[in-house]
Short mmCIF file of C-alpha atoms and ligand atoms in Angstrom, two decimals:
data_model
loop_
_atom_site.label_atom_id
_atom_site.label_comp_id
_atom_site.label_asym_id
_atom_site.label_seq_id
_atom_site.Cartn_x
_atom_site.Cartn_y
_atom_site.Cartn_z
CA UNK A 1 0.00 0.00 0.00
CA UNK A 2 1.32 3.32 -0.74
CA UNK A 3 2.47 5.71 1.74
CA UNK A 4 -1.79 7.53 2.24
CA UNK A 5 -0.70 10.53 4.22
CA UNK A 6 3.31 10.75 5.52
CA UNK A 7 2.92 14.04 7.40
CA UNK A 8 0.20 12.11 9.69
CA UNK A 9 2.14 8.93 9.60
CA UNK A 10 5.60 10.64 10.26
CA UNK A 11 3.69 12.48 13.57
CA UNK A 12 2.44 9.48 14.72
CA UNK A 13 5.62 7.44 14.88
CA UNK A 14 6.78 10.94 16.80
CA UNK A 15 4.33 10.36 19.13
CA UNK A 16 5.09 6.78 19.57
CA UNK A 17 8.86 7.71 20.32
CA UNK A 18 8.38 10.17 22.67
CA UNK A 19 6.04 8.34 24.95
CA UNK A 20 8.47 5.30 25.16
CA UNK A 21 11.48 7.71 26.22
CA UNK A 22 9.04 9.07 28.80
CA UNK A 23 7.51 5.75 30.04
CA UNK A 24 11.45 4.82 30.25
CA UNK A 25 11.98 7.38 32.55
CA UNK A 26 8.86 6.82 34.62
CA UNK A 27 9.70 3.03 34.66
CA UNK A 28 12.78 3.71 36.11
CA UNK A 29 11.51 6.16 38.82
CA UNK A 30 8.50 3.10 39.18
CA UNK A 31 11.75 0.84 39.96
CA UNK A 32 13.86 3.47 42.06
CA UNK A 33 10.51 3.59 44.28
CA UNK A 34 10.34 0.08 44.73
CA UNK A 35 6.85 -0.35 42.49
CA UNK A 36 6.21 -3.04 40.72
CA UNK A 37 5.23 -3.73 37.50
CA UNK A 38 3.88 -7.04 35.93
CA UNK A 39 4.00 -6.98 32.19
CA UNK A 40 6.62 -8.81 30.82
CA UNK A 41 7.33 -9.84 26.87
CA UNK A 42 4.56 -13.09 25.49
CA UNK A 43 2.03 -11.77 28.41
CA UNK A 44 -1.25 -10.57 26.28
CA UNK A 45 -3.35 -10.37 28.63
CA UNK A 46 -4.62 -6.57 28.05
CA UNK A 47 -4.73 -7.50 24.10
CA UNK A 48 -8.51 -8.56 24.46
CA UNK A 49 -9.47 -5.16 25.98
CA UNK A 50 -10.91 -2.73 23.13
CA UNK A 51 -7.76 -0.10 21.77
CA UNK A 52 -8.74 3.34 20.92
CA UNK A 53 -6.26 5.16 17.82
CA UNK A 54 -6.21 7.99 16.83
CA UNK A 55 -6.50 7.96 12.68
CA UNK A 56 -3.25 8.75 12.38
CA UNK A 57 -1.95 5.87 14.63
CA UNK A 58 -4.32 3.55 12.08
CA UNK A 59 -2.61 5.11 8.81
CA UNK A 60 1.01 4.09 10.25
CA UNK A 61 -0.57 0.56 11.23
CA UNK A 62 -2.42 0.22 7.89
CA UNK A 63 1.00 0.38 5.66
CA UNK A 64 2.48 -2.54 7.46
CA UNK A 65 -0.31 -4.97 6.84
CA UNK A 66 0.47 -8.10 4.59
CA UNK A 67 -2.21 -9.21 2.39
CA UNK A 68 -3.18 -11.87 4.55
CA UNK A 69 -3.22 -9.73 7.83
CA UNK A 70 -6.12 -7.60 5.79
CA UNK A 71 -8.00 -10.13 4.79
CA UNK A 72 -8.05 -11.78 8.71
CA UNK A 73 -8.66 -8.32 9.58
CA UNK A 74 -11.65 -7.55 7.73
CA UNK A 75 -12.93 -11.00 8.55
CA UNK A 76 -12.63 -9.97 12.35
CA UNK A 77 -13.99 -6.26 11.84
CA UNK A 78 -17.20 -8.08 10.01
CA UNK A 79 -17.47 -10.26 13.18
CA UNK A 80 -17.02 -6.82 15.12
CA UNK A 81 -19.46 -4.81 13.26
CA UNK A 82 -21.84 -7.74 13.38
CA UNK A 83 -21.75 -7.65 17.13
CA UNK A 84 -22.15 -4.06 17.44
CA UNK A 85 -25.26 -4.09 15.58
CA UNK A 86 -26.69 -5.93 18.61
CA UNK A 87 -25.69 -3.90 21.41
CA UNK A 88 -26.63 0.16 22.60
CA UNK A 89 -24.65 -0.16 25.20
CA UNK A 90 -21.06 0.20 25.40
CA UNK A 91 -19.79 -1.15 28.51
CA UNK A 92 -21.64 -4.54 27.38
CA UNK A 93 -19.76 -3.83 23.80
CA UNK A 94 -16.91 -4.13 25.32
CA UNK A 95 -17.69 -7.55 27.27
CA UNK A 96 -19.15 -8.91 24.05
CA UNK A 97 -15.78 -8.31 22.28
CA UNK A 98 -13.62 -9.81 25.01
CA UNK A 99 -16.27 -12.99 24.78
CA UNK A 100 -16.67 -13.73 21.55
CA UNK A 101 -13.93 -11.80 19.87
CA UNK A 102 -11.02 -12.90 22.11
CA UNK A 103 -8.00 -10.83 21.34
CA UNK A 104 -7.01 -8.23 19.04
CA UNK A 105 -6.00 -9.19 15.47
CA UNK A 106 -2.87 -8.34 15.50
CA UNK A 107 -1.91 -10.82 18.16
CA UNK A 108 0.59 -13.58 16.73
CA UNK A 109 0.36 -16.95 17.84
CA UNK A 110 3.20 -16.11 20.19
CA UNK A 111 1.39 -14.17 22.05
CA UNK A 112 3.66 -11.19 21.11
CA UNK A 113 2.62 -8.23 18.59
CA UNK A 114 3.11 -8.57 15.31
CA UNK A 115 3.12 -5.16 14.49
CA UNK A 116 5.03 -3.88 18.09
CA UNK A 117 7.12 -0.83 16.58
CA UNK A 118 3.79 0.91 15.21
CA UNK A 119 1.36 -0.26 18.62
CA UNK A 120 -0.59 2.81 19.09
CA UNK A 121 -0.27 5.12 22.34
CA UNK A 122 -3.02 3.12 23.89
CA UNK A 123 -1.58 0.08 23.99
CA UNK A 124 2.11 1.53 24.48
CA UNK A 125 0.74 3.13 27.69
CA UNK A 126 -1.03 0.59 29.62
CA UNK A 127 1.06 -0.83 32.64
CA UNK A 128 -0.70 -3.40 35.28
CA UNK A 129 0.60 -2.57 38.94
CA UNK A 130 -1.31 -6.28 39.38
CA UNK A 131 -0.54 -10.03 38.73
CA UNK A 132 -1.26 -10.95 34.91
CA UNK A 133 -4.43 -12.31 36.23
CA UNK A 134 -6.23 -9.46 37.28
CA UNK A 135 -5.81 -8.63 32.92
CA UNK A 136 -8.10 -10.72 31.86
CA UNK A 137 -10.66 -10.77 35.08
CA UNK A 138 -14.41 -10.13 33.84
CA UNK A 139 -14.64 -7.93 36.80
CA UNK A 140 -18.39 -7.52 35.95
CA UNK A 141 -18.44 -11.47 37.87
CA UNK A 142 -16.96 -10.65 40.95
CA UNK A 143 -19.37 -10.72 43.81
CA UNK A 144 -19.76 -7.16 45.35
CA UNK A 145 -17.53 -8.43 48.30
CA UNK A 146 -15.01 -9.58 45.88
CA UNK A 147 -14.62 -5.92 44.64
CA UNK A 148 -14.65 -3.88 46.87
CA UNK A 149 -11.48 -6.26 48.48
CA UNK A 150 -9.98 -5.87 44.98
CA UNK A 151 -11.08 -2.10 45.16
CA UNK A 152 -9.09 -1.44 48.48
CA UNK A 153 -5.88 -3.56 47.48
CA UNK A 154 -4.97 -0.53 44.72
CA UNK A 155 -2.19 1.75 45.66
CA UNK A 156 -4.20 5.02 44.31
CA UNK A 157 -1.22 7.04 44.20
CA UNK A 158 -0.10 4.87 41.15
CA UNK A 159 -3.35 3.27 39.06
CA UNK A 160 -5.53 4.99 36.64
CA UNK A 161 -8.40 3.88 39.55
CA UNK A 162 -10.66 1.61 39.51
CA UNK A 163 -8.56 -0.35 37.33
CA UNK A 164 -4.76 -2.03 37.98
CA UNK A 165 -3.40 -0.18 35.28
CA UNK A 166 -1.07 2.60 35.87
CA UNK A 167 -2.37 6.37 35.78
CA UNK A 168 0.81 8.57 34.26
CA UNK A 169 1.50 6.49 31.39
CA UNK A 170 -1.88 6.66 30.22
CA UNK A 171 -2.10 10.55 31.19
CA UNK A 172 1.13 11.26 28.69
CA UNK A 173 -0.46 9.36 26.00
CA UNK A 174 -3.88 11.08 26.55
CA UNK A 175 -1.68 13.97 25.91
CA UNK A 176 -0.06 12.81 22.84
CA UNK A 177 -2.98 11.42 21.30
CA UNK A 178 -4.59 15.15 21.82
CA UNK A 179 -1.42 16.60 19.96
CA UNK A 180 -2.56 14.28 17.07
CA UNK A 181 -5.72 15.17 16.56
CA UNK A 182 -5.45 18.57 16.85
CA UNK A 183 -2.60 17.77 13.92
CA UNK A 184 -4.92 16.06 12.10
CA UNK A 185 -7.54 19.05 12.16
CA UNK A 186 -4.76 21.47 10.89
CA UNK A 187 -4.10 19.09 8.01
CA UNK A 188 -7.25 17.41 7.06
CA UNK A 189 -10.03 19.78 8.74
CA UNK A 190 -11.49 16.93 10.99
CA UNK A 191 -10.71 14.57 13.78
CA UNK A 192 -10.90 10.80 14.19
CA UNK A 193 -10.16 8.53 16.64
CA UNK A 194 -11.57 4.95 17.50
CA UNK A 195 -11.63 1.68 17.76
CA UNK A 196 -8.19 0.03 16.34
CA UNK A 197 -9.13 -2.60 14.20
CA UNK A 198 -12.26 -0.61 12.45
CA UNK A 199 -9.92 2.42 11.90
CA UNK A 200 -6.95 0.25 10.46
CA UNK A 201 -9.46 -1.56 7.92
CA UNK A 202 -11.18 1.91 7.30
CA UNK A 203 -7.60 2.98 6.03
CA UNK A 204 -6.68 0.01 4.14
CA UNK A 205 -9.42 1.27 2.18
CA UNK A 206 -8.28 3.76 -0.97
CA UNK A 207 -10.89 5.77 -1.84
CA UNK A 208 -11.89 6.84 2.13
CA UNK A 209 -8.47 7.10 2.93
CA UNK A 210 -8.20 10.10 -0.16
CA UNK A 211 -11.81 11.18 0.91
CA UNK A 212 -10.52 11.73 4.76
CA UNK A 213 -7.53 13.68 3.58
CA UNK A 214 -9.91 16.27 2.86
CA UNK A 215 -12.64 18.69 4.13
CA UNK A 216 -14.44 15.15 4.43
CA UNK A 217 -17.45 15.97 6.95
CA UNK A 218 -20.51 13.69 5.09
CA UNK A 219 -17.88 10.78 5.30
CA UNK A 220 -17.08 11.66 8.74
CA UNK A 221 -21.07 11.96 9.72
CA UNK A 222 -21.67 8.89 7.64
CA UNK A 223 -19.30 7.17 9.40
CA UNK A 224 -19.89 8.14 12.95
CA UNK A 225 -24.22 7.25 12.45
CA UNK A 226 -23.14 3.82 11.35
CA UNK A 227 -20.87 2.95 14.20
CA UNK A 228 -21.38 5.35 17.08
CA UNK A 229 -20.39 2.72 19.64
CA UNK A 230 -16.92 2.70 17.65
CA UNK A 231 -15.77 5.98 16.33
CA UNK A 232 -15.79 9.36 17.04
CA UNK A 233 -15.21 12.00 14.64
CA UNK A 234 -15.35 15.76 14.45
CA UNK A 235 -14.98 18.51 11.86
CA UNK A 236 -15.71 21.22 14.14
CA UNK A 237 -12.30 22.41 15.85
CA UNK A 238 -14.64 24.44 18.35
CA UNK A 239 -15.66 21.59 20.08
CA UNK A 240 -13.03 18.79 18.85
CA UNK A 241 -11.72 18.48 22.35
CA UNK A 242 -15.16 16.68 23.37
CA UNK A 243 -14.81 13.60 21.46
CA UNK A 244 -15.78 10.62 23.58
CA UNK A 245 -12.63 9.04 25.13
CA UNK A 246 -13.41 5.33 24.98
CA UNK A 247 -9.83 3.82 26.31
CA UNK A 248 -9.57 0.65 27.72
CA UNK A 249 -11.84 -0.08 30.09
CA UNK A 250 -11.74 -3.03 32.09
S1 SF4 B 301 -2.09 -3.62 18.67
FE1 SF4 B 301 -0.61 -5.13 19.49
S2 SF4 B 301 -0.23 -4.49 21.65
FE2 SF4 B 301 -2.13 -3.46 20.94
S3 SF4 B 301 -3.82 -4.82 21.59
FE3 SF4 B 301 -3.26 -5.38 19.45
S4 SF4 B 301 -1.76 -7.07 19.67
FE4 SF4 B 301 -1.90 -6.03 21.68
#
């Protein structure tokens, strides 16, 4: 595929750089400080939990893809957009997709990334301060007793809380992703940011990918009333900053 938009692409690998020099830092202040971390190389855990990207992040992703990894991932955003169509709410979304989804598509049968170097800030950022375990909990299970012991057991000056997962490496790349939307709205006129796999397929495909580059606002509305659950676009940099932020969520 040919290179669709290299400013965005070249900003998003940016991005991706400078959060990793900063997570190194705060990794080693996380060690000086004696907390510990559990993710470790082969542990996917976290790669069943729904990734938000920015557009950018899915151009970068979208001009690695093999032939074969676009044809598995259309077959798995069919499956995805299939399941949507069922659901109005978006916390159960995202326990339908864990379910019957199981884990991202770009998950090797290593259980290692197969596209690592261009991971988006989402899944760069996300840091359990808990045993691998507590990753793939349905948490929605637990009695209320169960919880609320889980609940209590967080060191709050260190997770994004209620979940496990670390607060300041998500906060940076909530930061960075911001940076690249509001790039994208200088360059294209419009914002877009959503789920991973949708937004990589979406720019596998030619003729959006040239329509998006643009002053594109019926694709964008087009778009967002098909799959509200899943994307989130703007053309309107007076109120870009209130897209939905859909994260992880555990
Ligand atoms: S893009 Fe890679 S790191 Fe992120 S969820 Fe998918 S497999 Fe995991």
């Amino acid at each position: 595929m040919p290179a669709p938009n290299p400013p965005l692409t070249t900003r998003a690998r940016s991005a991706h750089q400078l959060l990793d020099a900063i997570i190194g830092q705060w990794r080693n202040e996380c060690a000086s400080q004696g907390s510990r971390l559990y993710c470790h190389p082969g542990c996917a855990g976290c790669c069943s939990l729904q990734v938000q990207a920015s557009w950018a992040e899915a151009l970068l992703l979208a001009e690695a893809l093999t032939e074969t990894e676009q044809r598995q991932l259309r077959g798995y955003v069919r499956r995805l957009l299939a399941l949507t169509r069922q659901q109005r709410d978006y916390k159960q979304l995202l326990a339908q997709v864990r379910q019957q989804l199981g884990s991202c598509p770009f998950l090797a049968a290593d259980g290692r990334c197969a596209h690592y170097s261009r991971r988006p800030l989402a899944c760069r950022a996300l840091y359990a301060t808990r045993e691998p375990h507590y990753c793939t909990l349905d948490f929605s299970r637990l009695s209320s007793a169960e919880k609320q012991t889980f609940l209590a057991s967080l060191d709050r000056r260190l997770v994004d809380f209620p979940t496990h997962y670390a607060a300041a490496p998500r906060q940076f790349a909530a930061s960075l992703e911001q940076q690249l939307l509001q790039h994208q709205q200088q360059w294209t006129g419009h914002r877009l940011l959503g789920n991973l796999p949708l937004l990589v397929c979406l720019a596998g495909r030619p003729r959006l990918r040239a329509a998006l580059q643009q002053h594109a606002t019926g694709w964008l509305g087009r778009l967002q009333r098909r799959w509200p659950l899943l994307l989130a676009a703007n053309s309107n940099s007076a109120d870009a900053d209130s897209l939905p932020r859909q994260h992880f969520s555990p």
